[in-house]
PDB file of C-alpha atoms and ligand atoms in Angstrom:
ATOM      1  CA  UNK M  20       9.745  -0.071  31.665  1.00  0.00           C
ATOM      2  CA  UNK M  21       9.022  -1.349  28.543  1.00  0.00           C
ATOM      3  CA  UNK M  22       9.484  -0.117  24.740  1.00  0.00           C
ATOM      4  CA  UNK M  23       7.352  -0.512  21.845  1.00  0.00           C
ATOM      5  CA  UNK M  24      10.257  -1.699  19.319  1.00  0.00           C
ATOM      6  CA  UNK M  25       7.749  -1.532  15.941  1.00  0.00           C
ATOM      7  CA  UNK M  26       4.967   0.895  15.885  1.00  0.00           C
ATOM      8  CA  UNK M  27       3.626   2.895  13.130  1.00  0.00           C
ATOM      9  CA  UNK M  28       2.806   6.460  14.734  1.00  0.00           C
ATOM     10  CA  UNK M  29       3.312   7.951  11.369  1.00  0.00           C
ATOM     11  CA  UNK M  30       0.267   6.119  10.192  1.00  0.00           C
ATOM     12  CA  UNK M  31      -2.734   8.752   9.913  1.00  0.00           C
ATOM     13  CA  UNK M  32      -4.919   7.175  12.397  1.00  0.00           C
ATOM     14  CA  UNK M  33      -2.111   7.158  14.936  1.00  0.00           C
ATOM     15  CA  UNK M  34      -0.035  10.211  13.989  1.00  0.00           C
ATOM     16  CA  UNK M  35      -2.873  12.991  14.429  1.00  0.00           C
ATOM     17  CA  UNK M  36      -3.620  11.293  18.278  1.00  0.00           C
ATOM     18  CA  UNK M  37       0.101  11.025  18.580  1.00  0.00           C
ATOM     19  CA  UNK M  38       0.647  13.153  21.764  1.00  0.00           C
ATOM     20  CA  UNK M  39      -1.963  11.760  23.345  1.00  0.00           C
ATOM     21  CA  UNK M  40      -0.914   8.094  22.975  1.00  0.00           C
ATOM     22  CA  UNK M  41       2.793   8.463  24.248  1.00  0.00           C
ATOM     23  CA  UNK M  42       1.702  10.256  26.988  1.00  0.00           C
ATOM     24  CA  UNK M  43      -0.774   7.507  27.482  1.00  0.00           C
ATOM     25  CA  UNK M  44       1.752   4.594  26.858  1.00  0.00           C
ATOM     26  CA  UNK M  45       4.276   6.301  29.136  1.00  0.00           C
ATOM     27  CA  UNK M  46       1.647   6.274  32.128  1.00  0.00           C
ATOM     28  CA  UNK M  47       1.485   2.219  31.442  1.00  0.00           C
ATOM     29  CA  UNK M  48       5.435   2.085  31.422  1.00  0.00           C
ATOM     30  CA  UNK M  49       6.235   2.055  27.791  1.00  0.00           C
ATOM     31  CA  UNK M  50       8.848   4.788  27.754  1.00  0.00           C
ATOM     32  CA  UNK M  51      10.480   4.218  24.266  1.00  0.00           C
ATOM     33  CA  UNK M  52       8.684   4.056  20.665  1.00  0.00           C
ATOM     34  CA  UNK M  53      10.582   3.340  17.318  1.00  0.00           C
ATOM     35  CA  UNK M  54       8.760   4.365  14.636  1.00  0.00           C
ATOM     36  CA  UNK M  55       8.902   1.867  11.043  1.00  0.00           C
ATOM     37  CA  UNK M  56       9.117   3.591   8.072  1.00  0.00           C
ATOM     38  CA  UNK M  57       7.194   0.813   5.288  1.00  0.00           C
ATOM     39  CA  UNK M  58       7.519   3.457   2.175  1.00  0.00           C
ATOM     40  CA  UNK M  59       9.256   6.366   1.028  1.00  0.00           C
ATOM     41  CA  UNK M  60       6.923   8.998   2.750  1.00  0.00           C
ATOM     42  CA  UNK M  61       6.193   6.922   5.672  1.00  0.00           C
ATOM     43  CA  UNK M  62      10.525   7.011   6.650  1.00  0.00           C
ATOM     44  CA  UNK M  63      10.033  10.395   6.121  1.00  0.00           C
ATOM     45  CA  UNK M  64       7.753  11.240   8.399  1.00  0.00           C
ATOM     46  CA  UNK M  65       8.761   8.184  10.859  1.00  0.00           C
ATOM     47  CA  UNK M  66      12.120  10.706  11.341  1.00  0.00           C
ATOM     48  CA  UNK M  67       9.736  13.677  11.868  1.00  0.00           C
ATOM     49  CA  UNK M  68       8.126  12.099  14.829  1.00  0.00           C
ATOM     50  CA  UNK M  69      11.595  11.125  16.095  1.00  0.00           C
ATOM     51  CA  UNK M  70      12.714  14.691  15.741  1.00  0.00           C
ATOM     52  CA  UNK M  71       9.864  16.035  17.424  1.00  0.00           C
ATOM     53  CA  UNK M  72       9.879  13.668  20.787  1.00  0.00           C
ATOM     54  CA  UNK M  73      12.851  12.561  23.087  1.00  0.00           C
ATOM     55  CA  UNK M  74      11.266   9.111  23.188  1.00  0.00           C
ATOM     56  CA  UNK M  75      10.688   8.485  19.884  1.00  0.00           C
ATOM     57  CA  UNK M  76      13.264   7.144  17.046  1.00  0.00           C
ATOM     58  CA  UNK M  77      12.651   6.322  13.378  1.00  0.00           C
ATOM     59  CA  UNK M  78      13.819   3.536  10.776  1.00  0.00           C
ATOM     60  CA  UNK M  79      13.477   4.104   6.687  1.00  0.00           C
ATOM     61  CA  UNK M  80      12.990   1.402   4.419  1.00  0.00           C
ATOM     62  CA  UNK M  81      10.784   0.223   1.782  1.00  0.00           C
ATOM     63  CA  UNK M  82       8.299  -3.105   2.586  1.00  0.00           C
ATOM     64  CA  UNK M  83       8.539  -5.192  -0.233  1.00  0.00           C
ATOM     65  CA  UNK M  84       4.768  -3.889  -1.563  1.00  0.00           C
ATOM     66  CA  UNK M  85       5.491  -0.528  -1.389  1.00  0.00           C
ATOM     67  CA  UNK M  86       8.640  -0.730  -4.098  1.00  0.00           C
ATOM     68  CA  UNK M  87       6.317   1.311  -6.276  1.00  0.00           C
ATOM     69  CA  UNK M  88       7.039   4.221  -3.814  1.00  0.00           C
ATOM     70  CA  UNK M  89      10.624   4.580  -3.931  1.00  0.00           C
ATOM     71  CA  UNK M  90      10.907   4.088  -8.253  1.00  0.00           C
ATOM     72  CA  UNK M  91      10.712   7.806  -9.311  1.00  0.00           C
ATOM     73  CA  UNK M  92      12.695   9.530  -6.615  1.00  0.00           C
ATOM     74  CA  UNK M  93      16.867   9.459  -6.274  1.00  0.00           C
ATOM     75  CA  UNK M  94      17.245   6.777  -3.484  1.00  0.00           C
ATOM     76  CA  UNK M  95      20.492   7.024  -2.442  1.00  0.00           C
ATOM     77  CA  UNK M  96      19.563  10.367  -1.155  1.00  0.00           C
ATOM     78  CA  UNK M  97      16.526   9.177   0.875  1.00  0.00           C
ATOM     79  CA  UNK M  98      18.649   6.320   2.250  1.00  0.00           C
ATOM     80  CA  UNK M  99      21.169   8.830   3.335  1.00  0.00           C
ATOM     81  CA  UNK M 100      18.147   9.283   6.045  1.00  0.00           C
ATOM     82  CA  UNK M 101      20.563   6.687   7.933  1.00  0.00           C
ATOM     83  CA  UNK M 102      22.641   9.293   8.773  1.00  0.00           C
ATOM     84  CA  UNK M 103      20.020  10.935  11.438  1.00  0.00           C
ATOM     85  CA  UNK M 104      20.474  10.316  14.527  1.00  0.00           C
ATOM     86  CA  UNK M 105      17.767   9.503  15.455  1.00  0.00           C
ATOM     87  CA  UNK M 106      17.204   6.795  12.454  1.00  0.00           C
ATOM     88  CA  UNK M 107      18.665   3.538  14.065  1.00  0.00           C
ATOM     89  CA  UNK M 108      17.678   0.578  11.539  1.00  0.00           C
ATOM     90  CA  UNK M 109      16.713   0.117   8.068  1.00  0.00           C
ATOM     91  CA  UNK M 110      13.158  -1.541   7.652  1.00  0.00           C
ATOM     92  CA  UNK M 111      10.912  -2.783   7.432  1.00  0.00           C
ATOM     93  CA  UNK M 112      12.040  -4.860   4.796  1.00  0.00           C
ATOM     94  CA  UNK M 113      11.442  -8.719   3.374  1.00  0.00           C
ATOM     95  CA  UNK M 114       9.089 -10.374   1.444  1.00  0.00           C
ATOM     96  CA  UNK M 115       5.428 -10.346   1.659  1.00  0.00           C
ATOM     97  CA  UNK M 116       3.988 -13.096  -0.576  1.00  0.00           C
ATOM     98  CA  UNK M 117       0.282 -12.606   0.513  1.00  0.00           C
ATOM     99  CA  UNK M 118      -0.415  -9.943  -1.759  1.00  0.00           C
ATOM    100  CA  UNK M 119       2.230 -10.126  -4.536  1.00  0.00           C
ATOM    101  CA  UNK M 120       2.112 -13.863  -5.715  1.00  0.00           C
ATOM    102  CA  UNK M 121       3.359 -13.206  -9.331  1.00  0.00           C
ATOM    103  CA  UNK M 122       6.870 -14.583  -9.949  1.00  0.00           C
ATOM    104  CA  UNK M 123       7.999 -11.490 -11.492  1.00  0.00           C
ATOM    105  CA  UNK M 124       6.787  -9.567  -8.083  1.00  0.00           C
ATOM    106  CA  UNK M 125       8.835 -11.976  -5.961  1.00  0.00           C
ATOM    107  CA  UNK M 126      11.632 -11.509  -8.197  1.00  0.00           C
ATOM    108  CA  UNK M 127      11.846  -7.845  -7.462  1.00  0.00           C
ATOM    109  CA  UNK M 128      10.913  -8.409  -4.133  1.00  0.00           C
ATOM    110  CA  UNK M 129      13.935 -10.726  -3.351  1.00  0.00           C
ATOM    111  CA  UNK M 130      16.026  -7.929  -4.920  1.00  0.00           C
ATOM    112  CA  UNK M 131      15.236  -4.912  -2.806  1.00  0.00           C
ATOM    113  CA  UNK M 132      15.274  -7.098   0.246  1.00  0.00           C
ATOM    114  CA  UNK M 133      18.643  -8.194  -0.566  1.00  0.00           C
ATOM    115  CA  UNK M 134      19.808  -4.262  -1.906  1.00  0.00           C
ATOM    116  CA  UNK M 135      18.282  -2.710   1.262  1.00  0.00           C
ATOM    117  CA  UNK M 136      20.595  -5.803   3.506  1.00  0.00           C
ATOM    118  CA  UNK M 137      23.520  -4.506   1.460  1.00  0.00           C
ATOM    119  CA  UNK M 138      22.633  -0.473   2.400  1.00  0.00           C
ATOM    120  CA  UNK M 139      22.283  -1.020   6.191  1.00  0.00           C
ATOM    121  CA  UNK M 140      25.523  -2.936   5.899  1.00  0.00           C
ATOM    122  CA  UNK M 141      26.946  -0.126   4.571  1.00  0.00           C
ATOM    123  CA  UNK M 142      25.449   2.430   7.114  1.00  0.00           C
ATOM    124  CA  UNK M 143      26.242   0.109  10.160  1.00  0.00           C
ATOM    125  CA  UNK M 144      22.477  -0.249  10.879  1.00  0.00           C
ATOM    126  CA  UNK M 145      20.748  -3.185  11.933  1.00  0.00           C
ATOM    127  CA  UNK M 146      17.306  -4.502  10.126  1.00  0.00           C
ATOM    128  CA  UNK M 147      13.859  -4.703  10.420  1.00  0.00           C
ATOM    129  CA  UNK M 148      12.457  -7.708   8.715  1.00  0.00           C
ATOM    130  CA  UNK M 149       9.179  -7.941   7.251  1.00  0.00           C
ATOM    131  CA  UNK M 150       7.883 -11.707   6.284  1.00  0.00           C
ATOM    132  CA  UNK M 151       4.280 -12.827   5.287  1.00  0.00           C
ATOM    133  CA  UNK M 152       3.547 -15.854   3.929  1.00  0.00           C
ATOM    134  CA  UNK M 153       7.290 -16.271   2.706  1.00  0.00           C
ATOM    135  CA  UNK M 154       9.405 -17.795   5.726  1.00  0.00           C
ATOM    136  CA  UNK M 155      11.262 -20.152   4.138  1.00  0.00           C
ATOM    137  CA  UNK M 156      12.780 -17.739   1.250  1.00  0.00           C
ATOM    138  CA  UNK M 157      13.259 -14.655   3.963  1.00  0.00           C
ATOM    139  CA  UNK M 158      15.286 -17.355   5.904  1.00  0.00           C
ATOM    140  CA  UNK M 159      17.334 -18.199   2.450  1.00  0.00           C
ATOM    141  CA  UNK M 160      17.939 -14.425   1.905  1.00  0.00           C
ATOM    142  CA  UNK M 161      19.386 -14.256   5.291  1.00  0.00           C
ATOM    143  CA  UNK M 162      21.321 -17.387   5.600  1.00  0.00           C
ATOM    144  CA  UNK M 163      23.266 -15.950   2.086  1.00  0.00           C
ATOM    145  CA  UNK M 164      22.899 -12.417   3.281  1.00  0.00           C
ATOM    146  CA  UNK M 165      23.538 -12.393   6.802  1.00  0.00           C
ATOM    147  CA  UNK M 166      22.831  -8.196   8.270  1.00  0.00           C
ATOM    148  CA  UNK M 167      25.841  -7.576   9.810  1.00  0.00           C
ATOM    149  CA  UNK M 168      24.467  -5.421  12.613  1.00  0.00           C
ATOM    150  CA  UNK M 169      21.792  -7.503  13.307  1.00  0.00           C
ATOM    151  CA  UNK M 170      18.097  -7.490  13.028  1.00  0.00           C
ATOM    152  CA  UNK M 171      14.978  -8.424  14.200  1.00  0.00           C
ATOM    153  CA  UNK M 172      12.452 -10.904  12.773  1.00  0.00           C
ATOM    154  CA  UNK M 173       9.482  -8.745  13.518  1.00  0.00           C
ATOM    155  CA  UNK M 174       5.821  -9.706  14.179  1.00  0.00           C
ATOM    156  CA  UNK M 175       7.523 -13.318  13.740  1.00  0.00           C
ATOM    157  CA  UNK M 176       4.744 -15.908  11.747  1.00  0.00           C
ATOM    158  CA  UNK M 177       7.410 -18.805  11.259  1.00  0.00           C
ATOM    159  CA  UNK M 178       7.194 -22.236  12.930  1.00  0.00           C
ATOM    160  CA  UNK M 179       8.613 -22.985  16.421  1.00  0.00           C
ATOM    161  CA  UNK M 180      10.955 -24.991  14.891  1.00  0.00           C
ATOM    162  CA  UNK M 181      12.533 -22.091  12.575  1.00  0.00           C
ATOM    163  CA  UNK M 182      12.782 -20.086  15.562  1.00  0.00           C
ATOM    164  CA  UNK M 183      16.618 -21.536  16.318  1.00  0.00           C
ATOM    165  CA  UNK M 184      17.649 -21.417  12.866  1.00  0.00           C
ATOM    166  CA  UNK M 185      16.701 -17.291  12.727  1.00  0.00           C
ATOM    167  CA  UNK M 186      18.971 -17.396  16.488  1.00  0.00           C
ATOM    168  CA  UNK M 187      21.964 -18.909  14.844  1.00  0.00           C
ATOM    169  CA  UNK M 188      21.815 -16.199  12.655  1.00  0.00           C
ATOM    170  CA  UNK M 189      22.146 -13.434  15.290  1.00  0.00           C
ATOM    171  CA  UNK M 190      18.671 -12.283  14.812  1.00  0.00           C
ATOM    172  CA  UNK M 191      16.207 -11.356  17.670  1.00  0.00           C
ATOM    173  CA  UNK M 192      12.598 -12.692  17.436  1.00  0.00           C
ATOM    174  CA  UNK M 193       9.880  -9.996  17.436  1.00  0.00           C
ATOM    175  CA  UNK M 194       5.949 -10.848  18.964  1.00  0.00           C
ATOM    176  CA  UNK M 195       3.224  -8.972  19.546  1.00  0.00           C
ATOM    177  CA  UNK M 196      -0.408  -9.012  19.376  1.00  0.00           C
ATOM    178  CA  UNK M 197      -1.417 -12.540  17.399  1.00  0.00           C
ATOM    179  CA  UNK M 198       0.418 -13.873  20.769  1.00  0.00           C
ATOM    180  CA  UNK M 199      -2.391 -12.890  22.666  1.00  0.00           C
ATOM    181  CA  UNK M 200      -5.177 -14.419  20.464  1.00  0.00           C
ATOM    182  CA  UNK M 201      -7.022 -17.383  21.934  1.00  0.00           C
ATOM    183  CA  UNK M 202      -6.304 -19.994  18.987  1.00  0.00           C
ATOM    184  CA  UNK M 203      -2.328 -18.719  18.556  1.00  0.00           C
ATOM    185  CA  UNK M 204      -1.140 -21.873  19.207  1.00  0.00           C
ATOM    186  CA  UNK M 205       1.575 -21.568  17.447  1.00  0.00           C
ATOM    187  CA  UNK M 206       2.726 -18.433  18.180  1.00  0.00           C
ATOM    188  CA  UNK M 207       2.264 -18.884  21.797  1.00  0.00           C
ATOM    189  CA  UNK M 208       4.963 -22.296  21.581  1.00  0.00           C
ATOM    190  CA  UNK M 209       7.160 -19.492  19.542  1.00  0.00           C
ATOM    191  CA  UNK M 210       6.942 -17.473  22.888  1.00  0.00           C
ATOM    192  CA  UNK M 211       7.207 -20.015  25.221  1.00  0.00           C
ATOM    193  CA  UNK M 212      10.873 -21.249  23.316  1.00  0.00           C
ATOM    194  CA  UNK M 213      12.441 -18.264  22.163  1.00  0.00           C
ATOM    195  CA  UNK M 214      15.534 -17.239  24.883  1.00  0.00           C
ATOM    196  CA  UNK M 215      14.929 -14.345  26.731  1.00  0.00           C
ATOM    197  CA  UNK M 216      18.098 -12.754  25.309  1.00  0.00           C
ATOM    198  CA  UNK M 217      16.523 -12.991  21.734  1.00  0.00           C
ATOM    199  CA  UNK M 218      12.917 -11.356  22.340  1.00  0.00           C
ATOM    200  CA  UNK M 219      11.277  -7.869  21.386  1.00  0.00           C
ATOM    201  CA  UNK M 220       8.437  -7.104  21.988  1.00  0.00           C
ATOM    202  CA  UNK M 221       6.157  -4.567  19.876  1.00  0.00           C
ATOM    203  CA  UNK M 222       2.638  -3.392  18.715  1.00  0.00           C
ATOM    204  CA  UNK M 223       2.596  -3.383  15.103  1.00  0.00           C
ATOM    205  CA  UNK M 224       0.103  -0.736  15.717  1.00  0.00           C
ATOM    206  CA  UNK M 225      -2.515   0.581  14.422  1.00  0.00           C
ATOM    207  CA  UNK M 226      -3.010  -3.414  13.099  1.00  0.00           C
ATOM    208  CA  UNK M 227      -2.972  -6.361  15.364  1.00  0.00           C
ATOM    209  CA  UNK M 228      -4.475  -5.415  18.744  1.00  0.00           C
ATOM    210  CA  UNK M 229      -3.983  -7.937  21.225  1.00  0.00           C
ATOM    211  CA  UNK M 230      -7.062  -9.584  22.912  1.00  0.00           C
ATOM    212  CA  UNK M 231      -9.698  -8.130  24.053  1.00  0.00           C
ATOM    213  CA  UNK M 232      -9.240  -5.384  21.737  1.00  0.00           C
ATOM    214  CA  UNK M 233      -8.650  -7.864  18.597  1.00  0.00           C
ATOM    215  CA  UNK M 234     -10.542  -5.689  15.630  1.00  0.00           C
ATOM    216  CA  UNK M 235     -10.207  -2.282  17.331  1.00  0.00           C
ATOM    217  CA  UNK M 236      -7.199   0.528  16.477  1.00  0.00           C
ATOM    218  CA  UNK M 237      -4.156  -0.828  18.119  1.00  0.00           C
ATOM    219  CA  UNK M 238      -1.464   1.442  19.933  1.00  0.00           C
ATOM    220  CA  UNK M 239       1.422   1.390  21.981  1.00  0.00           C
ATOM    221  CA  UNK M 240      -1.149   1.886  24.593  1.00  0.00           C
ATOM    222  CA  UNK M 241      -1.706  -1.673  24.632  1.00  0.00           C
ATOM    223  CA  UNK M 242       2.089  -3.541  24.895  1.00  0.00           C
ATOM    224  CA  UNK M 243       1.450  -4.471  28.271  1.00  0.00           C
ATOM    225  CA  UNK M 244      -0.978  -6.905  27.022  1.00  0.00           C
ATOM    226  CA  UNK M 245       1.476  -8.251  24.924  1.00  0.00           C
ATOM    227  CA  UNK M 246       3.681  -8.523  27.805  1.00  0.00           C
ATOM    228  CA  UNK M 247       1.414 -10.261  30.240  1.00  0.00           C
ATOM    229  CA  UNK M 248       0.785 -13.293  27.727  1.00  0.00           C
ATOM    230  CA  UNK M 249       4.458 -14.093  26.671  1.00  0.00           C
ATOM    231  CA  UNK M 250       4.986 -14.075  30.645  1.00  0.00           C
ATOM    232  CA  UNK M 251       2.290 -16.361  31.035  1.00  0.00           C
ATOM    233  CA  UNK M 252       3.170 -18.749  28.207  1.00  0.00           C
ATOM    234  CA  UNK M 253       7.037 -18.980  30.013  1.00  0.00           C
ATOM    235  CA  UNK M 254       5.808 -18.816  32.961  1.00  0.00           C
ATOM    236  CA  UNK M 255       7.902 -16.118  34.099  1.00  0.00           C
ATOM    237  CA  UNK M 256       7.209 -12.423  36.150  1.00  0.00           C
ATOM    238  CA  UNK M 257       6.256  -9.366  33.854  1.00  0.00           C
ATOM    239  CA  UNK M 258       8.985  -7.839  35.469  1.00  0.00           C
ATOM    240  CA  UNK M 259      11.643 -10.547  33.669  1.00  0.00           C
ATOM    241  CA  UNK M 260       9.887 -10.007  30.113  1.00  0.00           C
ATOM    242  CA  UNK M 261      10.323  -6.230  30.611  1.00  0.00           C
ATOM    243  CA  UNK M 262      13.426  -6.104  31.355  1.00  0.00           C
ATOM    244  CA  UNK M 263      15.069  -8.291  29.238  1.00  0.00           C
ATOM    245  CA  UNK M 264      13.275  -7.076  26.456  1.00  0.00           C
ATOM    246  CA  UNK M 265      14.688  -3.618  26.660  1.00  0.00           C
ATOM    247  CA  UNK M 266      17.919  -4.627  27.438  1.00  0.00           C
ATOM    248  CA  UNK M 267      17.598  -6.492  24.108  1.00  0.00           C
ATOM    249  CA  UNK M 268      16.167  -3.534  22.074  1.00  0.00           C
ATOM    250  CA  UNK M 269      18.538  -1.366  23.577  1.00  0.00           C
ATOM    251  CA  UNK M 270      21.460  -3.591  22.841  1.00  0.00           C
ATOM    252  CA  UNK M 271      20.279  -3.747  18.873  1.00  0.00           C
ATOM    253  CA  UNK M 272      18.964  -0.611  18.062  1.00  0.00           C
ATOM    254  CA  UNK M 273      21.143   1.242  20.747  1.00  0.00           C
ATOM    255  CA  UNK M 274      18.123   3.742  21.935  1.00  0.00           C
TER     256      UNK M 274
HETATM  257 NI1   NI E  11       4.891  -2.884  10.593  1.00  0.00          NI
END
C-alpha cells in the first residue's frame, strides 16, 4: 500500500472525476490521499473532500502566490481550519521565486512563509513546503524557523547536496513525477541518496505526470510510477519504497 502524500483533488479537473480516481488509485494500492490546500478556497474545499471520504485528509495554507487570496477575509478564523480533524498540516507554504521576482514580492513572501511556520507551531501541525526557484532562502527560513512538528520538503528541486542539510533539520524529502523524466539527473541522485526513513512520495497532481504520461492530466492514479523509478534508482524492491514511505507519512502527518 502506498499513499499519495500531496495531491490536489480539489483542483477542478480532478475534483469533478474525484470518485472515480480514488476508486481507481485504490485498485493500484494507493489507499490514502492528502489533499493540499494552495489558497484560501482551495483549504476549503481540500477539508470538504476529506469530510466526504474515509481515505482522504486535507491541509490549509496559502502558497506564497496566492497571498492575494487570503488579504480581505479574517484569517485567524480560516486557520482555525487546523482544528478539523481531518486537517493534519499547514501548507503548502514557501517561496516561489519563478513567478514573483520583485523584491517587494519576496519580501511578503518570506513573511507569510515565516507567519504560517509560526501558526502550525501553534496548532501542533507539521508543514508542507512549497519551493521554486528559491532553495537557498526556503533553507534560511527554516534553519531560523525550524517547524516544530515537522514537515516535508515537497516535490523537492534542491541539489543532492542540500538534501542532508533539509535531514538535519528533521524534514522529510518529498519526490514525485520529475523523478521519472528521462534527463532528471539530478533528481534521480536526490532519490538514489535520500534515507529511506526521510522519503514521501506524492503526485503533485493534476501537474507533473510521471513518464510516459509527461504532458497529460496527472492523478493519484499514477504513484506507482513514481514508485517504480525511486526503486530503481536505489536499487531496492517496490515493496521497501512502499512501505517505508507510509510508515513515514504516517509517522508525520499521523493518517
Ligand atoms: Ni502542490
Amino acid at each position: 500500500m502506498i499513499i499519495d502524500s500531496h495531491c490536489h483533488l480539489n483542483e477542478e479537473k480532478l475534483y469533478v472525476l474525484r470518485k472515480s480516481i480514488i476508486k481507481e488509485a485504490q485498485e493500484k494500492g494507493v489507499e490514502k490521499f492528502i489533499v493540499i490546500g494552495y489558497d484560501y478556497d482551495s483549504s476549503i474545499l481540500a477539508v470538504k473532500i476529506a469530510e466526504e471520504f474515509d481515505c482522504c485528509y486535507a491541509t490549509v495554507g496559502i502558497i506564497p502566490t496566492e497571498i492575494d487570496s487570503i488579504l480581505d477575509k479574517d484569517v485567524d478564523e480560516f486557520f482555525k481550519l487546523l482544528n478539523h480533524p481531518k486537517v493534519i498540516a499547514v501548507g503548502e507554504i514557501g517561496l516561489d521565486y519563478h513567478w514573483e521576482k520583485e523584491d517587494w514580492q519576496k519580501e511578503r513572501q518570506k513573511e507569510w512563509f515565516i507567519k504560517q511556520i509560526d501558526i502550525a507551531n501553534q496548532y501542533k501541525k507539521p508543514i508542507v513546503i512549497h519551493s521554486r526557484e528559491s532553495i537557498q532562502d526556503t533553507y534560511d527560513i527554516l534553519k531560523e524557523h525550524t517547524p516544530m512538528y515537522s514537515g516535508v520538503v515537497h516535490c523537492y528541486s534542491g541539489s543532492p547536496e542540500m538534501v542532508n542539510d533539509f535531514i538535519k533539520l528533521g524534514l522529510y524529502i518529498g519526490l514525485d513525477g520529475p523523478v521519472t523524466f528521462t534527463n532528471a539527473r539530478s533528481v534521480k541522485e536526490v532519490a538514489r541518496i535520500v534515507p529511506l526513513d526521510r522519503l514521501l512520495v506524492e503526485t503533485d497532481s493534476p501537474y507533473l505526470a510521471p513518464h510516459p504520461h509527461r504532458g497529460e492530466m496527472n492523478s493519484p492514479t499514477f504513484l506507482p510510477l513514481v514508485v517504480e523509478e525511486i526503486a530503481r534508482c536505489k536499487g531496492e524492491t517496490y515493496e521497501k519504497i512502499a512501505d517505508f514511505t507510509y510508515s513515514n507519512t504516517v509517522k508525520l502527518f499521523h493518517v
